XYZ file of C-alpha atoms in Angstrom:
310
model
C 161.161 131.290 -4.100
C 163.175 134.360 -5.071
C 166.379 133.532 -6.914
C 168.040 136.965 -6.892
C 171.536 137.078 -5.379
C 172.775 139.771 -2.985
C 176.409 140.554 -2.183
C 177.131 142.512 1.004
C 180.405 144.278 1.642
C 183.214 146.452 0.414
C 183.441 148.533 -2.771
C 186.519 150.510 -3.736
C 188.408 152.019 -6.632
C 191.390 150.053 -7.945
C 194.076 152.381 -9.298
C 196.369 150.041 -11.224
C 199.853 150.789 -12.539
C 201.379 148.311 -14.968
C 205.137 147.838 -14.602
C 207.528 145.400 -16.269
C 208.982 144.537 -12.845
C 208.238 145.168 -9.192
C 210.231 148.265 -8.160
C 212.751 148.087 -5.356
C 212.721 150.559 -2.472
C 213.733 154.104 -3.538
C 213.649 153.101 -7.222
C 212.316 155.670 -9.712
C 210.526 153.753 -12.445
C 208.059 154.472 -15.232
C 204.709 152.675 -15.438
C 203.707 151.385 -18.848
C 199.994 152.011 -18.299
C 197.400 153.062 -15.747
C 193.842 151.765 -15.385
C 190.989 152.522 -13.017
C 188.717 149.631 -12.074
C 185.995 148.828 -9.613
C 187.397 146.840 -6.681
C 186.391 145.113 -3.468
C 185.754 141.372 -3.258
C 181.921 141.350 -3.152
C 181.687 144.143 -5.730
C 183.955 142.263 -8.125
C 182.103 139.009 -7.556
C 178.754 140.684 -8.200
C 179.916 142.007 -11.576
C 181.538 138.701 -12.536
C 178.453 136.743 -11.542
C 176.233 139.031 -13.618
C 178.450 138.294 -16.632
C 178.431 134.532 -16.026
C 174.643 134.472 -15.703
C 174.296 136.332 -18.998
C 176.866 134.105 -20.738
C 174.794 131.078 -19.719
C 171.541 132.693 -20.895
C 170.226 133.179 -17.382
C 168.208 136.067 -15.994
C 168.917 135.967 -12.245
C 169.219 139.469 -10.780
C 172.398 140.445 -8.911
C 172.556 143.171 -6.250
C 175.240 144.803 -4.099
C 174.747 146.330 -0.661
C 177.639 148.657 0.075
C 178.573 152.201 1.095
C 179.434 154.962 -1.359
C 181.344 158.120 -0.587
C 179.970 161.408 -1.913
C 182.626 162.152 -4.548
C 183.485 161.818 -8.220
C 185.090 158.403 -7.845
C 181.810 157.076 -6.439
C 180.034 158.202 -9.613
C 182.567 156.217 -11.630
C 181.767 153.137 -9.545
C 178.015 153.622 -9.850
C 178.356 153.865 -13.622
C 180.455 150.709 -13.684
C 177.912 148.687 -11.690
C 175.067 150.004 -13.817
C 176.899 149.062 -17.005
C 177.116 145.465 -15.795
C 173.511 145.313 -14.636
C 174.249 145.099 -10.900
C 171.559 146.701 -8.735
C 172.712 148.877 -5.819
C 169.402 150.434 -4.819
C 169.917 149.520 -1.135
C 173.361 151.166 -0.937
C 174.033 154.153 1.290
C 175.961 157.362 0.561
C 178.222 158.739 3.311
C 179.250 162.403 3.365
C 182.663 163.820 4.357
C 184.556 160.700 3.290
C 186.528 159.543 0.269
C 186.001 156.562 -1.987
C 188.272 153.787 -0.660
C 191.167 153.258 -3.042
C 193.524 150.340 -3.616
C 196.776 151.403 -5.253
C 198.025 148.389 -7.177
C 201.300 147.610 -8.932
C 200.771 144.910 -11.530
C 203.990 143.165 -12.619
C 203.457 142.336 -16.287
C 206.425 139.961 -16.285
C 205.016 137.648 -13.614
C 201.336 138.575 -13.437
C 201.644 139.351 -9.702
C 199.985 142.310 -8.044
C 200.970 144.274 -4.933
C 198.305 146.335 -3.159
C 198.326 149.327 -0.782
C 194.899 150.381 0.525
C 193.502 153.709 1.737
C 190.073 153.894 3.378
C 188.329 156.448 5.592
C 184.790 155.346 4.684
C 182.807 153.806 7.572
C 181.770 150.164 7.134
C 178.217 149.028 6.550
C 175.964 149.148 9.599
C 173.576 146.507 10.884
C 170.682 148.923 10.276
C 171.620 149.147 6.596
C 171.503 145.361 6.330
C 168.283 144.804 8.273
C 166.553 147.360 6.018
C 167.042 145.011 3.038
C 164.015 142.816 2.244
C 165.631 139.377 2.444
C 162.500 137.765 1.024
C 163.553 139.240 -2.332
C 166.646 137.033 -2.469
C 167.472 133.360 -2.771
C 171.167 133.765 -1.909
C 172.974 136.311 0.283
C 176.776 136.518 0.416
C 178.237 138.514 3.322
C 181.916 139.427 3.227
C 183.821 138.683 6.430
C 185.689 141.840 7.438
C 187.465 143.221 10.495
C 184.242 144.715 11.984
C 183.410 141.238 13.219
C 180.671 142.195 15.709
C 178.615 143.914 13.012
C 179.206 141.122 10.502
C 178.127 138.544 13.070
C 174.967 140.513 13.829
C 174.184 140.611 10.090
C 174.825 136.873 9.829
C 172.607 136.117 12.832
C 169.780 138.215 11.359
C 170.055 136.468 7.988
C 170.332 133.026 9.630
C 167.173 133.606 11.645
C 165.317 134.620 8.482
C 166.646 131.633 6.533
C 165.743 129.171 9.298
C 162.228 130.569 9.560
C 161.478 130.763 5.849
C 163.734 127.986 4.490
C 164.295 129.806 1.223
C 167.647 131.525 1.592
C 171.203 130.263 1.143
C 173.894 132.164 3.061
C 177.563 132.310 2.127
C 180.617 134.188 3.335
C 184.270 134.662 2.445
C 186.915 134.592 5.177
C 190.027 135.923 3.494
C 191.977 137.957 6.049
C 192.647 136.219 9.388
C 191.055 138.912 11.563
C 190.375 137.968 15.148
C 186.905 136.523 15.661
C 186.123 135.688 12.033
C 186.168 131.970 12.737
C 183.112 132.468 14.936
C 181.115 133.424 11.834
C 181.396 129.999 10.192
C 178.454 128.524 12.096
C 175.952 130.882 10.476
C 176.611 130.017 6.831
C 175.645 127.305 4.371
C 178.679 127.944 2.155
C 182.025 129.257 3.411
C 184.940 130.342 1.216
C 188.323 130.304 2.988
C 191.559 131.740 1.632
C 194.968 130.097 1.700
C 196.175 132.937 3.963
C 193.369 132.209 6.404
C 194.371 128.547 6.486
C 198.037 129.413 7.014
C 197.124 131.765 9.874
C 195.406 128.844 11.598
C 198.449 126.607 11.240
C 197.542 124.545 8.171
C 199.690 123.858 5.106
C 197.175 121.879 3.041
C 193.656 122.802 1.991
C 192.257 119.325 2.626
C 193.471 119.075 6.229
C 192.418 122.666 6.903
C 188.870 121.994 5.745
C 188.720 118.850 7.868
C 189.676 121.000 10.831
C 187.035 123.594 9.997
C 184.187 121.065 9.989
C 183.925 121.306 13.784
C 183.039 125.010 13.468
C 180.462 124.631 10.690
C 176.759 123.952 10.482
C 175.681 120.421 9.685
C 175.629 120.039 5.921
C 177.616 123.216 5.258
C 179.829 123.402 2.176
C 183.404 124.503 2.953
C 185.713 125.627 0.157
C 189.368 126.637 0.046
C 191.160 127.703 -3.130
C 194.927 127.200 -3.056
C 196.220 129.041 -6.119
C 198.161 126.884 -8.545
C 197.388 123.788 -6.451
C 193.685 124.054 -7.271
C 190.834 124.017 -4.793
C 189.417 121.670 -2.173
C 185.963 121.441 -0.660
C 183.923 119.588 1.904
C 180.493 118.860 0.450
C 177.114 118.551 2.188
C 177.840 114.926 3.090
C 181.266 115.613 4.597
C 183.270 114.232 1.663
C 186.530 116.028 0.858
C 186.874 116.913 -2.824
C 189.772 118.260 -4.881
C 189.963 119.907 -8.283
C 193.205 120.832 -10.025
C 193.810 124.403 -11.095
C 193.359 125.459 -14.686
C 196.255 127.498 -16.111
C 195.897 129.631 -19.235
C 198.574 129.654 -21.913
C 200.099 132.741 -20.293
C 199.320 134.273 -16.914
C 198.683 137.966 -17.567
C 196.672 139.254 -14.610
C 195.799 137.478 -11.353
C 193.962 140.455 -9.823
C 190.422 139.322 -9.085
C 191.027 135.608 -9.652
C 189.690 134.753 -6.193
C 186.614 136.939 -6.676
C 186.065 135.194 -10.010
C 186.350 131.761 -8.388
C 183.823 132.665 -5.686
C 181.351 134.094 -8.192
C 181.591 130.986 -10.374
C 181.000 128.662 -7.409
C 177.948 130.667 -6.323
C 176.690 130.618 -9.906
C 177.000 126.845 -10.140
C 175.572 126.020 -6.716
C 172.689 128.478 -7.065
C 171.414 126.603 -10.123
C 171.666 123.220 -8.430
C 175.049 121.911 -9.598
C 177.034 119.555 -7.369
C 179.986 120.795 -5.328
C 182.362 118.810 -7.564
C 180.899 120.402 -10.688
C 181.054 123.844 -9.077
C 184.765 123.412 -8.245
C 185.574 122.314 -11.782
C 183.620 125.182 -13.330
C 185.081 127.799 -10.953
C 188.677 126.663 -11.550
C 188.135 126.861 -15.314
C 186.604 130.330 -15.106
C 189.223 131.696 -12.667
C 192.073 130.232 -14.715
C 190.710 131.746 -17.920
C 190.398 135.101 -16.133
C 194.146 135.026 -15.337
C 194.807 135.011 -19.087
C 193.182 138.413 -19.630
C 193.513 141.875 -18.103
C 190.714 142.961 -15.826
C 187.346 141.417 -15.058
C 185.043 143.171 -17.496
C 185.297 140.621 -20.305
C 184.840 137.395 -18.345
C 181.502 136.676 -19.970
C 183.108 136.768 -23.405
C 186.148 134.801 -22.191
C 184.108 131.876 -20.890
C 182.038 131.807 -24.056
C 185.119 131.921 -26.299
C 186.738 129.110 -24.302
C 183.633 126.932 -24.259
C 183.335 127.062 -20.464
C 179.721 126.334 -19.541
C 177.834 124.963 -16.582
């Protein structure tokens, strides 16, 4: 059985300004620093997962299916993925568009980040997804986005393949509460929900939210919801509700990408056969350690330095 892992979804450029406070409206302030990073949830998770695999002496291949614009920023992103060993050979390049960009203000006093997005790049098509040889992968993670009909068609295609061949685990992340995303849950073996998604559906606690989501899920599906400083909860394959406290570094420096880090760490743990409880513990440790450093490019070294292992 193939054990390579494929992420499907959005890639963008993060243009980050570091400020010592969040500016008020009409304020003229000076940023202390500017950095350009790769962004987009599945893109970040692919890079983080590649680092975690290497830090644990693994050799599982990681790939990203996404769209690139035809511009200089896209070359920066290609170089970044290549540097981290993430394959993007199935990606498509779209002309007459710009690389999607997230303009981010990072408050160095609190560690918070505020994001404004710009995007005129078309989303991935079903044809782009069905052209991927799924038999090459043991795990496929499909990001839930606002183009719900296309995402559902991708999920249905992958589910049919997985049910026929029995050698593919499917996961998704439902972060933004776009209409129709809840209908995707039934296709996946592992579902990551955000706190915002839970709030949008009327829930104030991760545990009760996950209990409510069980009715929408496949039998034996793993449901996970991270809740920031309150840790993370999950429903395992047997329907048991689990909780793991958050891990907080000595000082919170940068929370950008903490959720992507958590998701990557869970996928890493589950893909090598760890229990859901072990995966939650590992992912909270890795995500918490990430919040103590700037960026996501040194996570492999951070987990090694902190003795965080599967």
